[in-house]
Amino acid sequence: ERTLPAARMRAAAFNTPKGADPAGEVALICPSTLASAISSDDPPLVLEATVGCAASGASCFVPGAVLFDLAAVDVYEEDATGSPLPLPGNYNLRPPAALRAALERHGVRARRRCVVYTQCRRHTTAAREAQERGHHHRYRPAASREGVADPIVAARLVWCLAYAGVERVALLDGGMSLWLDGGFPVAGEPSPAAPVADFFDG
């Protein structure tokens, strides 16, 4: 059986309309530009990427940000020690239909701009000690304030969105740290997701 090229696989799996480009545009966006965009007539969908948790544990958020746990789009089956199980497709994106459904649950549409940041933090000495006690997970809640925000978490979601065909995806330059340093407004809690019926609608 022949394997379709990646772009054609995306088009087939997502039922991409004829003539639509299944590959998205990716850019960096600075906090001041995002602040202006949020207050515009056509605000982007802001997503805070998290890992393995329903909430990041953070005490403040970019206004309007929706939490997006990578578990919604990634497959990672592990054994009791935290090691990946040798299963086909493990540590990869979910099947196309499940991936599209996850994006729609989070309000993602192909033509609406998405901006991504994260507050997941890298291991520090304390986190490594927890790992040695059997806690395999690589990231810790932002509330622990250990280490620095790991851009890999946000970059993973950015890549996923672009791969799925979101036309404009941006990574918040400097993340939440630069947002706070700039004195931009914050929200005390994330916004609830507003699901959409069709990834390609609107």
Short mmCIF file of C-alpha atoms in Angstrom, two decimals:
data_model
loop_
_atom_site.label_atom_id
_atom_site.label_comp_id
_atom_site.label_asym_id
_atom_site.label_seq_id
_atom_site.Cartn_x
_atom_site.Cartn_y
_atom_site.Cartn_z
CA GLU A 1 0.00 0.00 0.00
CA ARG A 2 1.39 3.39 -0.97
CA THR A 3 1.87 6.05 1.69
CA LEU A 4 0.50 9.48 0.89
CA PRO A 5 2.80 12.50 1.27
CA ALA A 6 2.21 14.38 4.52
CA ALA A 7 0.31 17.27 2.91
CA ARG A 8 -2.04 14.90 1.09
CA MET A 9 -2.56 12.87 4.26
CA ARG A 10 -3.62 16.01 6.12
CA ALA A 11 -5.94 17.00 3.28
CA ALA A 12 -7.58 13.58 3.22
CA ALA A 13 -7.88 13.21 6.98
CA PHE A 14 -9.31 16.68 7.55
CA ASN A 15 -11.47 16.70 4.42
CA THR A 16 -9.66 19.83 3.35
CA PRO A 17 -11.77 21.87 0.90
CA LYS A 18 -10.48 21.90 -2.65
CA GLY A 19 -7.88 24.60 -3.15
CA ALA A 20 -7.18 25.06 0.58
CA ASP A 21 -3.57 24.93 1.73
CA PRO A 22 -3.19 22.25 4.44
CA ALA A 23 0.08 23.78 5.68
CA GLY A 24 -0.17 26.72 8.07
CA GLU A 25 1.96 29.84 8.44
CA VAL A 26 4.04 30.06 11.63
CA ALA A 27 5.48 33.23 13.14
CA LEU A 28 6.62 34.89 16.37
CA ILE A 29 4.44 37.59 17.90
CA CYS A 30 5.66 40.11 20.46
CA PRO A 31 3.57 40.91 23.57
CA SER A 32 2.67 44.43 22.43
CA THR A 33 1.35 43.17 19.11
CA LEU A 34 -0.66 40.46 20.83
CA ALA A 35 -2.10 42.97 23.32
CA SER A 36 -3.32 45.11 20.43
CA ALA A 37 -4.71 42.10 18.58
CA ILE A 38 -6.66 40.90 21.64
CA SER A 39 -8.51 44.21 21.83
CA SER A 40 -9.19 44.35 18.08
CA ASP A 41 -12.37 43.44 16.21
CA ASP A 42 -10.77 40.17 15.11
CA PRO A 43 -8.90 38.80 18.15
CA PRO A 44 -6.80 35.66 17.85
CA LEU A 45 -7.51 32.49 19.79
CA VAL A 46 -4.91 32.43 22.58
CA LEU A 47 -3.94 28.95 23.78
CA GLU A 48 -1.84 28.11 26.83
CA ALA A 49 -0.19 24.75 26.21
CA THR A 50 -0.09 22.43 29.22
CA VAL A 51 1.18 18.89 29.73
CA GLY A 52 -0.59 16.14 31.60
CA CYS A 53 -2.86 18.37 33.65
CA ALA A 54 -6.24 20.06 33.35
CA ALA A 55 -4.74 23.33 34.60
CA SER A 56 -1.22 24.66 34.52
CA GLY A 57 -1.24 25.71 38.18
CA ALA A 58 -0.48 29.29 37.19
CA SER A 59 -2.04 32.24 38.99
CA CYS A 60 -2.33 34.52 35.97
CA PHE A 61 -2.94 34.15 32.27
CA VAL A 62 -2.97 36.14 29.07
CA PRO A 63 -6.53 37.51 28.88
CA GLY A 64 -8.81 35.14 26.99
CA ALA A 65 -6.32 32.27 27.03
CA VAL A 66 -7.77 28.77 26.77
CA LEU A 67 -5.88 25.87 28.34
CA PHE A 68 -4.85 23.21 25.85
CA ASP A 69 -3.45 20.00 27.32
CA LEU A 70 -1.20 18.27 24.80
CA ALA A 71 -2.75 14.98 25.92
CA ALA A 72 -5.72 16.00 23.75
CA VAL A 73 -3.62 15.71 20.59
CA ASP A 74 -0.75 13.42 21.58
CA VAL A 75 -0.61 9.69 22.28
CA TYR A 76 1.74 8.73 25.07
CA GLU A 77 1.15 5.36 26.68
CA GLU A 78 3.56 4.60 29.53
CA ASP A 79 4.20 1.71 31.89
CA ALA A 80 4.23 1.95 35.70
CA THR A 81 7.78 3.33 35.68
CA GLY A 82 6.94 6.08 33.21
CA SER A 83 8.73 4.49 30.26
CA PRO A 84 6.98 4.59 26.87
CA LEU A 85 5.23 1.39 25.84
CA PRO A 86 6.35 -0.12 22.50
CA LEU A 87 3.07 0.53 20.69
CA PRO A 88 2.57 1.69 17.07
CA GLY A 89 2.04 5.44 16.98
CA ASN A 90 3.03 5.98 20.61
CA TYR A 91 4.52 9.40 21.38
CA ASN A 92 2.93 10.77 18.23
CA LEU A 93 -0.15 12.75 17.23
CA ARG A 94 -3.53 11.12 17.64
CA PRO A 95 -5.30 9.72 14.56
CA PRO A 96 -6.63 12.45 12.23
CA ALA A 97 -10.29 12.22 13.24
CA ALA A 98 -9.44 12.41 16.96
CA LEU A 99 -7.00 15.24 16.32
CA ARG A 100 -9.59 17.27 14.42
CA ALA A 101 -12.19 16.65 17.14
CA ALA A 102 -9.75 17.85 19.82
CA LEU A 103 -9.04 21.05 17.92
CA GLU A 104 -12.76 21.70 17.44
CA ARG A 105 -13.41 21.15 21.18
CA HIS A 106 -10.88 23.88 21.93
CA GLY A 107 -12.44 26.33 19.46
CA VAL A 108 -9.72 26.05 16.83
CA ARG A 109 -10.67 26.92 13.26
CA ALA A 110 -8.46 26.81 10.19
CA ARG A 111 -8.91 30.48 9.32
CA ARG A 112 -8.74 31.98 12.82
CA ARG A 113 -5.30 33.05 13.98
CA CYS A 114 -3.96 31.14 16.99
CA VAL A 115 -1.33 32.39 19.44
CA VAL A 116 0.37 29.88 21.73
CA TYR A 117 2.43 30.18 24.91
CA THR A 118 3.14 27.92 27.89
CA GLN A 119 3.87 28.15 31.59
CA CYS A 120 5.10 24.55 31.94
CA ARG A 121 8.54 24.60 33.49
CA ARG A 122 11.69 22.59 33.00
CA HIS A 123 13.18 20.29 35.59
CA THR A 124 15.33 21.78 38.34
CA THR A 125 17.13 19.89 41.09
CA ALA A 126 13.90 19.39 43.06
CA ALA A 127 12.10 18.08 40.01
CA ARG A 128 14.94 15.70 39.18
CA GLU A 129 14.78 14.34 42.72
CA ALA A 130 11.06 13.72 42.23
CA GLN A 131 11.87 11.88 39.02
CA GLU A 132 14.37 9.69 40.85
CA ARG A 133 11.60 8.76 43.30
CA GLY A 134 9.59 7.44 40.37
CA HIS A 135 7.93 10.57 38.98
CA HIS A 136 8.78 10.34 35.31
CA HIS A 137 6.91 13.37 33.98
CA ARG A 138 9.27 15.94 32.51
CA TYR A 139 7.31 19.08 33.37
CA ARG A 140 6.01 20.65 36.55
CA PRO A 141 3.10 23.02 37.20
CA ALA A 142 3.89 26.70 36.86
CA ALA A 143 2.83 27.26 40.48
CA SER A 144 6.04 25.55 41.63
CA ARG A 145 8.01 28.36 39.90
CA GLU A 146 10.92 26.00 39.36
CA GLY A 147 13.10 26.58 36.32
CA VAL A 148 12.00 28.55 33.28
CA ALA A 149 9.04 28.07 30.96
CA ASP A 150 9.90 25.40 28.41
CA PRO A 151 9.24 26.65 24.86
CA ILE A 152 9.23 23.07 23.58
CA VAL A 153 5.76 22.58 25.07
CA ALA A 154 4.38 25.61 23.22
CA ALA A 155 6.33 24.73 20.07
CA ARG A 156 4.75 21.27 20.04
CA LEU A 157 1.27 22.76 19.95
CA VAL A 158 2.31 25.36 17.35
CA TRP A 159 3.61 22.57 15.12
CA CYS A 160 0.43 20.53 15.63
CA LEU A 161 -1.80 23.46 14.66
CA ALA A 162 0.25 24.26 11.56
CA TYR A 163 0.35 20.59 10.57
CA ALA A 164 -3.43 20.36 10.88
CA GLY A 165 -3.85 23.33 8.57
CA VAL A 166 -4.47 26.35 10.82
CA GLU A 167 -3.54 29.12 8.40
CA ARG A 168 -1.89 31.52 10.87
CA VAL A 169 -0.17 30.30 14.02
CA ALA A 170 2.10 32.37 16.24
CA LEU A 171 4.32 31.64 19.23
CA LEU A 172 4.32 34.37 21.89
CA ASP A 173 7.85 35.74 21.89
CA GLY A 174 9.24 35.67 25.44
CA GLY A 175 6.17 33.85 26.72
CA MET A 176 4.38 34.87 29.90
CA SER A 177 7.58 36.27 31.41
CA LEU A 178 7.94 38.96 28.76
CA TRP A 179 4.19 39.62 28.88
CA LEU A 180 4.42 40.32 32.62
CA ASP A 181 7.62 42.36 32.24
CA GLY A 182 5.79 44.57 29.74
CA GLY A 183 3.04 45.33 32.24
CA PHE A 184 0.29 43.98 30.01
CA PRO A 185 -3.06 43.01 31.60
CA VAL A 186 -3.56 39.52 32.99
CA ALA A 187 -6.54 37.35 33.88
CA GLY A 188 -6.86 35.49 37.16
CA GLU A 189 -8.09 32.33 35.46
CA PRO A 190 -8.17 30.84 31.97
CA SER A 191 -11.16 31.25 29.70
CA PRO A 192 -13.41 28.26 28.98
CA ALA A 193 -13.10 26.74 25.53
CA ALA A 194 -15.82 27.63 23.03
CA PRO A 195 -16.14 24.52 20.84
CA VAL A 196 -16.78 24.92 17.12
CA ALA A 197 -18.77 22.55 14.95
CA ASP A 198 -16.46 22.59 11.95
CA PHE A 199 -12.71 23.17 11.77
CA PHE A 200 -13.15 24.80 8.36
CA ASP A 201 -16.17 26.96 9.23
CA GLY A 202 -15.42 30.69 9.58
#
